[in-house]
């Protein structure tokens, strides 16, 4: 067959790469030997392949490697928490019932806390780096990316316990009040999403609808705004691509509402 | 120790095991990320994210495939997600079956050495789903079956994206070498 008909580009690729079965390979070789068209296509693919193989391999610097090692070491260290800072004075305490909302795909905790709160016990290092998982809000959204944390600005630390409490309330809310049609198909409970956050283990419940995931922050913000300025921590669940029903959540992303100057801090205790 | 033994050691509480895994593979991940992200800073972020994800997911590694294959899978997904967030939506679609037969006359030969910057430029412009296959095969030199496993697609899709990717590269390179911009 193959020796009579032109080879498809796909089969020529497989021929070039030694990925054709033995029997097909022999007839393909025989055809190519006598076919200028297939020969030219094969040469073209081969030239591209050679050019790609000749590319120099990018090599990270020692500083890059050290920075990755540090990030992993930090993640391996127990007691890592995700905090927010804010300059304004808020009513103390957590108003979970009014402040929690749930929109398909997003677990949202709104946390308010007094500025006089003491830093979390054992906090020794404050990193103001924003993780690569941080996503700029879509244009037109009422969300916006926080400005960088300026040196010397007073910080309000929301502790892991605050997050745990908010997430616990969120779980309850979710279990009792969430009936939105269309999300149920994808409803899952992920208790491991915040497993790296001390004090928040097994306390995050999240629903998500993969089809809506990229738009969720837009949906989420109006639902929880309620005319009250507040810290808003949005744990937006994402999925790996290509998406499939069996994908697990694998990233944690944090968003904050605009209006206030706020930032996201990784605080390492120890 | 093998990669799998290091995974076991890590899961058993050996804190050095993960660092060893990372030392072994970070160059590989970074190289892939550079080719996929097209920007060094993004590639650094992606590499870090890959290892942070790996850390969280290692207990789910089922050893159905080699650790390296699984690592590439995580890395590919991280790059895809970052590209998507950056605003370059990977056009994962069913169009692979509708590809036109490659016009052999469109492909002209070029010298690999003198075309290097153009090759990189053309590669960066390839659609993401083609670029990942081209990079995994022609740069990282993986087998079709491994790439199919990494991307969770049939081998036929790997083949077709590879040939299509190479063709687009050939056309783009011809345009770049003759001073034409590739049509958007």
Coordinates of C-alpha atoms in Angstrom, one line a residue:
Chain A
X1 CA 0.0 0.0 0.0
X2 CA 2.5 2.6 1.1
X3 CA 4.8 2.0 -1.7
X4 CA 2.0 2.9 -4.1
X5 CA 0.6 6.0 -2.4
X6 CA 2.2 9.2 -1.1
X7 CA 3.0 9.2 2.6
X8 CA 1.2 11.6 4.8
X9 CA 3.3 14.2 6.6
X10 CA 2.5 12.3 9.8
X11 CA 3.9 9.0 8.4
X12 CA 6.9 10.8 7.1
X13 CA 7.5 12.2 10.5
X14 CA 7.2 8.7 12.0
X15 CA 9.5 7.4 9.3
X16 CA 12.1 10.0 10.0
X17 CA 11.9 9.4 13.7
X18 CA 12.1 5.6 13.5
X19 CA 8.6 5.3 14.8
X20 CA 7.0 3.3 12.0
X21 CA 6.4 -0.4 12.5
X22 CA 9.0 -2.5 10.7
X23 CA 6.7 -3.7 7.9
X24 CA 5.5 -0.2 7.1
X25 CA 9.0 1.2 7.3
X26 CA 10.3 -1.0 4.5
X27 CA 7.5 0.0 2.1
X28 CA 7.8 3.6 3.1
X29 CA 11.5 3.6 2.3
X30 CA 10.8 2.0 -1.0
X31 CA 8.2 4.7 -1.9
X32 CA 10.3 7.6 -0.7
X33 CA 13.3 6.4 -2.8
X34 CA 11.2 6.9 -5.9
X35 CA 9.0 9.9 -5.0
X36 CA 10.4 13.4 -5.2
X37 CA 7.4 14.9 -3.4
X38 CA 7.7 12.7 -0.4
X39 CA 11.5 13.0 -0.5
X40 CA 11.2 16.7 -0.4
X41 CA 8.8 16.7 2.5
X42 CA 11.0 14.3 4.4
X43 CA 14.1 16.5 3.8
X44 CA 12.2 19.5 5.0
X45 CA 11.1 17.8 8.2
X46 CA 14.6 16.5 8.7
X47 CA 16.1 19.9 8.3
X48 CA 13.8 21.4 10.9
X49 CA 14.6 18.5 13.3
X50 CA 18.3 19.0 12.8
X51 CA 18.0 22.7 13.4
X52 CA 16.1 22.1 16.7
X53 CA 18.6 19.6 17.8
X54 CA 21.4 22.1 17.2
X55 CA 19.8 24.7 19.5
X56 CA 22.0 25.4 22.6
X57 CA 20.5 24.0 25.8
X58 CA 19.4 26.7 28.2
X59 CA 21.2 26.2 31.5
X60 CA 20.1 27.8 34.8
X61 CA 22.6 29.8 36.8
X62 CA 23.8 28.7 40.3
X63 CA 21.7 31.6 41.7
X64 CA 18.6 30.1 39.9
X65 CA 19.2 26.7 41.4
X66 CA 19.7 28.2 44.8
X67 CA 16.5 30.1 44.6
X68 CA 14.5 27.0 43.7
X69 CA 16.2 25.1 46.5
X70 CA 15.2 27.8 48.9
X71 CA 11.6 27.8 47.7
X72 CA 11.4 24.1 48.1
X73 CA 13.1 24.2 51.5
X74 CA 10.6 26.8 52.6
X75 CA 7.7 24.6 51.5
X76 CA 9.2 21.6 53.3
X77 CA 9.4 23.6 56.5
X78 CA 6.3 23.1 58.7
X79 CA 4.5 26.3 59.6
X80 CA 4.3 28.1 56.4
X81 CA 1.2 30.3 56.3
X82 CA -0.3 32.7 53.8
X83 CA -1.1 36.1 55.2
X84 CA -2.4 39.4 54.2
X85 CA -1.4 42.8 55.4
X86 CA -3.4 45.9 55.6
X87 CA -3.0 49.4 56.9
X88 CA -6.5 50.2 57.9
X89 CA -8.3 49.6 61.1
X90 CA -10.9 46.9 61.0
X91 CA -13.4 45.7 63.5
X92 CA -11.9 42.9 65.4
X93 CA -12.9 39.4 64.8
X94 CA -14.2 37.3 62.1
X95 CA -17.7 37.9 60.7
X96 CA -17.9 34.7 58.9
X97 CA -21.6 34.5 58.3
X98 CA -21.8 37.8 56.5
X99 CA -18.5 37.6 54.9
X100 CA -18.3 34.1 53.4
X101 CA -19.6 33.5 50.0
X102 CA -19.3 30.6 47.7
X103 CA -19.3 30.8 43.9
X104 CA -18.9 27.8 41.7
X105 CA -15.3 26.8 41.7
X106 CA -14.0 29.2 44.3
X107 CA -13.7 29.0 48.0
X108 CA -13.8 32.5 49.4
X109 CA -13.0 33.6 52.8
X110 CA -13.4 37.1 53.9
X111 CA -11.4 37.8 56.9
X112 CA -11.3 40.9 59.0
X113 CA -9.0 41.5 61.8
X114 CA -7.9 44.1 64.2
X115 CA -4.6 45.9 63.3
X116 CA -3.5 45.4 66.8
X117 CA -3.3 41.7 66.4
X118 CA 0.0 40.3 67.3
X119 CA 2.0 38.6 64.7
X120 CA 1.6 34.9 64.5
X121 CA 3.6 33.1 67.1
X122 CA 7.0 32.1 65.9
X123 CA 7.0 34.3 62.9
X124 CA 10.6 34.9 62.1
X125 CA 10.8 35.8 58.5
X126 CA 8.5 37.7 56.3
X127 CA 8.8 37.2 52.6
X128 CA 7.1 39.7 50.4
X129 CA 7.4 37.7 47.3
X130 CA 4.4 37.0 45.3
X131 CA 4.3 33.5 44.1
X132 CA 4.3 32.7 40.4
X133 CA 0.8 31.4 40.9
X134 CA -0.5 34.9 41.3
X135 CA -2.7 36.0 38.5
X136 CA -3.4 39.5 37.4
X137 CA -7.1 40.1 37.5
X138 CA -8.9 40.4 34.1
X139 CA -9.3 43.9 32.7
X140 CA -12.5 45.5 33.9
X141 CA -12.8 43.3 37.0
X142 CA -13.3 44.9 40.3
X143 CA -10.3 43.0 41.4
X144 CA -6.9 44.3 40.9
X145 CA -3.5 43.2 41.7
X146 CA -2.1 44.5 45.0
X147 CA 0.7 47.0 45.0
X148 CA 4.0 45.7 46.3
X149 CA 4.5 45.9 50.0
X150 CA 6.6 48.9 50.9
X151 CA 9.3 48.6 53.5
X152 CA 8.4 49.8 56.9
X153 CA 4.7 49.7 56.4
X154 CA 2.7 48.4 59.4
X155 CA 1.5 44.9 58.9
X156 CA -1.6 43.2 60.1
X157 CA -1.1 39.6 60.2
X158 CA -3.9 37.2 59.7
X159 CA -3.0 34.0 61.3
X160 CA -3.3 30.5 60.0
X161 CA -6.0 30.0 62.7
X162 CA -8.0 32.8 61.1
X163 CA -7.8 31.1 57.8
X164 CA -8.7 27.8 59.4
X165 CA -11.7 29.3 61.0
X166 CA -12.8 31.0 57.8
X167 CA -12.3 27.9 55.8
X168 CA -14.2 25.8 58.4
X169 CA -17.1 28.1 58.1
X170 CA -16.9 28.0 54.4
X171 CA -17.1 24.2 54.5
X172 CA -20.2 24.4 56.6
X173 CA -21.8 27.0 54.4
X174 CA -21.0 24.9 51.4
X175 CA -22.4 21.7 52.9
X176 CA -25.7 23.2 53.9
X177 CA -26.4 26.0 51.4
X178 CA -24.8 25.3 48.2
X179 CA -27.2 24.0 45.6
X180 CA -26.2 25.7 42.5
X181 CA -27.1 23.6 39.5
X182 CA -24.4 22.7 37.2
X183 CA -21.7 22.7 39.7
X184 CA -22.7 19.5 41.3
X185 CA -21.3 17.5 38.5
X186 CA -17.9 18.6 39.4
X187 CA -18.3 18.9 43.1
X188 CA -15.4 17.6 45.0
X189 CA -14.0 18.2 48.3
X190 CA -10.4 18.9 48.5
X191 CA -9.0 18.9 51.9
X192 CA -5.4 18.8 50.8
X193 CA -5.4 22.1 49.0
X194 CA -4.1 24.0 51.9
X195 CA -2.1 21.2 53.4
X196 CA 1.0 23.3 53.3
X197 CA -0.7 25.9 55.5
X198 CA -0.3 25.3 59.1
X199 CA -3.5 25.3 61.1
X200 CA -5.6 25.1 57.9
X201 CA -5.1 21.4 57.3
X202 CA -8.2 19.7 56.1
X203 CA -10.3 22.7 56.5
X204 CA -10.7 24.0 53.0
X205 CA -13.7 22.9 51.0
X206 CA -13.9 24.0 47.5
X207 CA -16.2 23.5 44.6
X208 CA -15.3 24.1 41.2
X209 CA -16.5 23.9 37.7
X210 CA -13.7 23.4 35.3
X211 CA -15.5 25.0 32.4
X212 CA -15.9 28.2 34.3
X213 CA -12.6 28.3 36.0
X214 CA -11.0 31.1 34.1
X215 CA -14.0 33.4 34.7
X216 CA -14.5 32.6 38.3
X217 CA -12.8 35.6 39.9
X218 CA -15.2 37.8 37.9
X219 CA -18.2 35.9 39.3
X220 CA -16.8 35.7 42.7
X221 CA -16.1 39.3 43.5
X222 CA -19.6 40.8 43.3
X223 CA -21.0 37.9 45.2
X224 CA -18.9 38.6 48.3
X225 CA -18.4 42.3 48.1
X226 CA -21.5 43.3 50.1
X227 CA -20.4 46.9 50.4
X228 CA -18.0 46.0 53.2
X229 CA -14.3 46.5 52.8
X230 CA -12.6 43.5 53.9
X231 CA -9.7 41.3 53.3
X232 CA -10.7 38.8 50.8
X233 CA -8.7 35.6 50.3
X234 CA -9.8 33.7 47.3
X235 CA -8.5 30.3 46.8
X236 CA -9.1 29.8 43.2
X237 CA -8.7 26.3 42.2
X238 CA -7.1 25.6 38.9
X239 CA -6.7 22.5 37.0
X240 CA -3.9 21.1 34.9
X241 CA -4.1 21.2 31.2
X242 CA -5.4 19.4 29.2
X243 CA -8.2 19.3 31.7
X244 CA -10.0 16.1 32.5
X245 CA -12.5 15.1 35.0
X246 CA -9.8 13.3 37.0
X247 CA -7.6 16.3 37.4
X248 CA -6.7 17.2 40.9
X249 CA -6.4 20.6 42.2
X250 CA -2.8 21.5 42.3
X251 CA -2.4 25.2 42.8
X252 CA -3.5 27.7 45.2
X253 CA -4.0 31.2 44.1
X254 CA -4.9 34.2 46.1
X255 CA -6.8 37.3 45.0
X256 CA -7.7 40.4 46.9
X257 CA -10.3 43.0 46.4
X258 CA -9.3 46.4 45.3
X259 CA -9.8 49.7 47.2
X260 CA -7.3 48.9 49.9
X261 CA -3.6 48.6 49.8
X262 CA -3.0 45.0 50.5
X263 CA -0.5 42.4 49.7
X264 CA 0.1 38.7 50.0
X265 CA 2.8 37.5 52.2
X266 CA 4.4 34.2 52.7
X267 CA 5.4 34.0 56.3
X268 CA 7.8 31.3 57.4
X269 CA 7.8 30.4 61.0
X270 CA 10.5 28.7 62.8
Chain B
X1 CA 19.7 5.8 44.2
X2 CA 17.2 5.7 41.5
X3 CA 14.5 8.4 41.1
X4 CA 11.9 6.0 42.4
X5 CA 14.0 5.2 45.5
X6 CA 14.4 8.9 46.1
X7 CA 10.6 9.3 45.9
X8 CA 10.3 6.5 48.5
X9 CA 12.9 8.1 50.7
X10 CA 11.1 11.5 50.5
X11 CA 7.8 10.0 51.4
X12 CA 9.5 8.1 54.2
X13 CA 10.6 11.5 55.7
X14 CA 14.0 11.9 54.2
X15 CA 14.3 15.7 53.7
X16 CA 17.4 15.4 51.5
X17 CA 15.7 13.1 49.1
X18 CA 13.6 15.8 47.4
X19 CA 16.6 18.1 47.1
X20 CA 18.5 15.4 45.3
X21 CA 15.6 14.8 43.0
X22 CA 15.5 18.5 42.2
X23 CA 19.2 18.7 41.7
X24 CA 19.0 15.9 39.2
X25 CA 16.2 17.3 37.2
X26 CA 16.1 21.0 37.5
X27 CA 18.2 21.6 34.4
X28 CA 15.9 19.4 32.4
X29 CA 12.8 21.2 33.6
X30 CA 14.3 24.6 33.1
X31 CA 15.3 23.8 29.5
X32 CA 11.8 22.7 28.8
X33 CA 10.3 25.7 30.5
X34 CA 12.6 28.1 28.5
X35 CA 11.5 26.6 25.2
X36 CA 7.8 26.6 26.2
X37 CA 7.7 30.0 27.9
X38 CA 10.0 31.8 25.6
X39 CA 11.2 34.1 28.4
X40 CA 13.9 33.4 30.9
X41 CA 12.1 34.9 33.9
X42 CA 8.9 33.0 33.2
X43 CA 10.9 29.9 32.8
X44 CA 12.5 30.4 36.2
X45 CA 9.1 30.9 37.7
X46 CA 7.7 27.9 35.9
X47 CA 10.6 25.7 37.1
X48 CA 10.1 26.7 40.7
X49 CA 6.4 26.0 40.4
X50 CA 7.0 22.6 38.9
X51 CA 9.0 21.5 41.9
X52 CA 6.6 23.0 44.4
X53 CA 3.8 21.1 42.6
X54 CA 5.9 18.0 42.6
X55 CA 6.4 18.3 46.3
X56 CA 2.6 18.4 46.8
X57 CA 1.9 15.6 44.4
X58 CA 4.7 13.2 45.0
X59 CA 2.4 10.9 47.1
X60 CA 0.2 10.5 44.0
X61 CA 3.0 9.3 41.8
X62 CA 1.8 5.9 40.7
X63 CA 4.9 4.7 39.0
X64 CA 3.0 3.7 35.9
X65 CA 5.6 5.5 33.9
X66 CA 9.1 6.5 34.6
X67 CA 9.6 9.3 37.0
X68 CA 11.1 11.4 34.3
X69 CA 7.9 11.0 32.2
X70 CA 5.8 12.0 35.1
X71 CA 8.0 15.0 35.8
X72 CA 7.6 16.2 32.2
X73 CA 3.9 15.8 32.6
X74 CA 3.8 18.1 35.6
X75 CA 6.2 20.5 33.8
X76 CA 4.1 20.6 30.7
X77 CA 1.0 21.3 32.6
X78 CA 2.6 24.1 34.6
X79 CA 3.8 25.7 31.4
X80 CA 0.4 25.3 29.8
X81 CA -1.3 26.9 32.8
X82 CA 1.2 29.8 32.9
X83 CA 0.8 30.4 29.2
X84 CA -2.9 30.4 29.5
X85 CA -2.7 32.9 32.3
X86 CA -0.4 35.0 30.3
X87 CA -3.1 35.2 27.7
X88 CA -2.0 32.7 25.2
X89 CA -4.8 30.3 25.1
X90 CA -3.6 26.9 23.9
X91 CA -5.8 26.0 21.1
X92 CA -6.5 22.4 22.1
X93 CA -9.0 21.3 19.6
X94 CA -10.0 18.6 17.3
X95 CA -8.5 20.2 14.2
X96 CA -5.6 17.8 14.2
X97 CA -7.6 15.5 12.0
X98 CA -8.2 18.3 9.5
X99 CA -4.7 19.2 8.7
X100 CA -4.0 20.0 5.0
X101 CA -1.4 17.9 3.4
X102 CA 1.9 19.6 3.7
X103 CA 2.9 21.4 0.6
X104 CA 6.4 20.1 0.1
X105 CA 7.3 23.1 -2.1
X106 CA 6.8 25.4 0.9
X107 CA 9.7 23.8 2.7
X108 CA 13.1 25.1 1.9
X109 CA 16.3 23.9 3.4
X110 CA 18.3 26.1 5.7
X111 CA 21.5 25.9 7.5
X112 CA 21.0 25.0 11.2
X113 CA 23.9 27.0 12.5
X114 CA 23.2 30.3 10.8
X115 CA 19.5 30.1 11.4
X116 CA 19.7 29.5 15.2
X117 CA 18.2 32.8 16.4
X118 CA 15.5 32.4 13.8
X119 CA 14.8 28.9 14.9
X120 CA 14.3 30.1 18.4
X121 CA 12.0 32.9 17.3
X122 CA 10.0 30.6 15.1
X123 CA 9.7 28.0 17.8
X124 CA 8.4 30.6 20.3
X125 CA 5.7 31.5 17.8
X126 CA 4.4 28.0 17.3
X127 CA 1.0 27.3 18.8
X128 CA 1.5 25.9 22.3
X129 CA 0.1 22.5 21.5
X130 CA 2.5 22.0 18.6
X131 CA 5.5 23.6 20.4
X132 CA 5.3 21.2 23.3
X133 CA 5.3 18.2 21.1
X134 CA 8.2 19.5 18.9
X135 CA 10.2 20.4 22.0
X136 CA 9.6 17.1 23.7
X137 CA 10.6 15.2 20.6
X138 CA 13.1 17.2 18.6
X139 CA 14.8 19.0 21.5
X140 CA 14.3 16.6 24.5
X141 CA 14.4 13.6 22.2
X142 CA 11.6 11.6 23.8
X143 CA 9.8 8.8 22.1
X144 CA 6.2 9.2 20.7
X145 CA 4.8 6.9 23.4
X146 CA 6.4 8.9 26.2
X147 CA 5.1 12.1 24.8
X148 CA 1.6 10.6 24.4
X149 CA 1.8 9.6 28.1
X150 CA 3.0 13.1 29.1
X151 CA 0.4 15.0 27.3
X152 CA -2.4 12.4 27.7
X153 CA -3.1 12.2 24.0
X154 CA -3.1 9.4 21.5
X155 CA 0.1 8.6 19.7
X156 CA -1.5 9.6 16.4
X157 CA -2.0 13.1 17.9
X158 CA 1.6 13.3 18.8
X159 CA 2.6 12.3 15.3
X160 CA 0.3 14.8 13.7
X161 CA 1.2 17.7 15.9
X162 CA 4.9 17.0 15.4
X163 CA 4.6 17.0 11.6
X164 CA 2.4 20.0 11.6
X165 CA 4.7 21.8 14.0
X166 CA 7.8 21.0 11.9
X167 CA 5.9 22.2 8.8
X168 CA 5.0 25.5 10.4
X169 CA 8.5 26.0 11.6
X170 CA 9.8 25.4 8.1
X171 CA 7.5 27.9 6.7
X172 CA 8.2 30.4 9.4
X173 CA 11.9 30.0 9.0
X174 CA 11.7 30.5 5.3
X175 CA 9.8 33.7 5.9
X176 CA 12.2 34.9 8.5
X177 CA 15.2 34.1 6.4
X178 CA 13.8 35.9 3.4
X179 CA 12.8 38.9 5.6
X180 CA 9.1 38.4 5.5
X181 CA 7.1 38.3 8.7
X182 CA 5.0 35.3 9.3
X183 CA 1.4 36.1 8.8
X184 CA -0.4 36.2 12.1

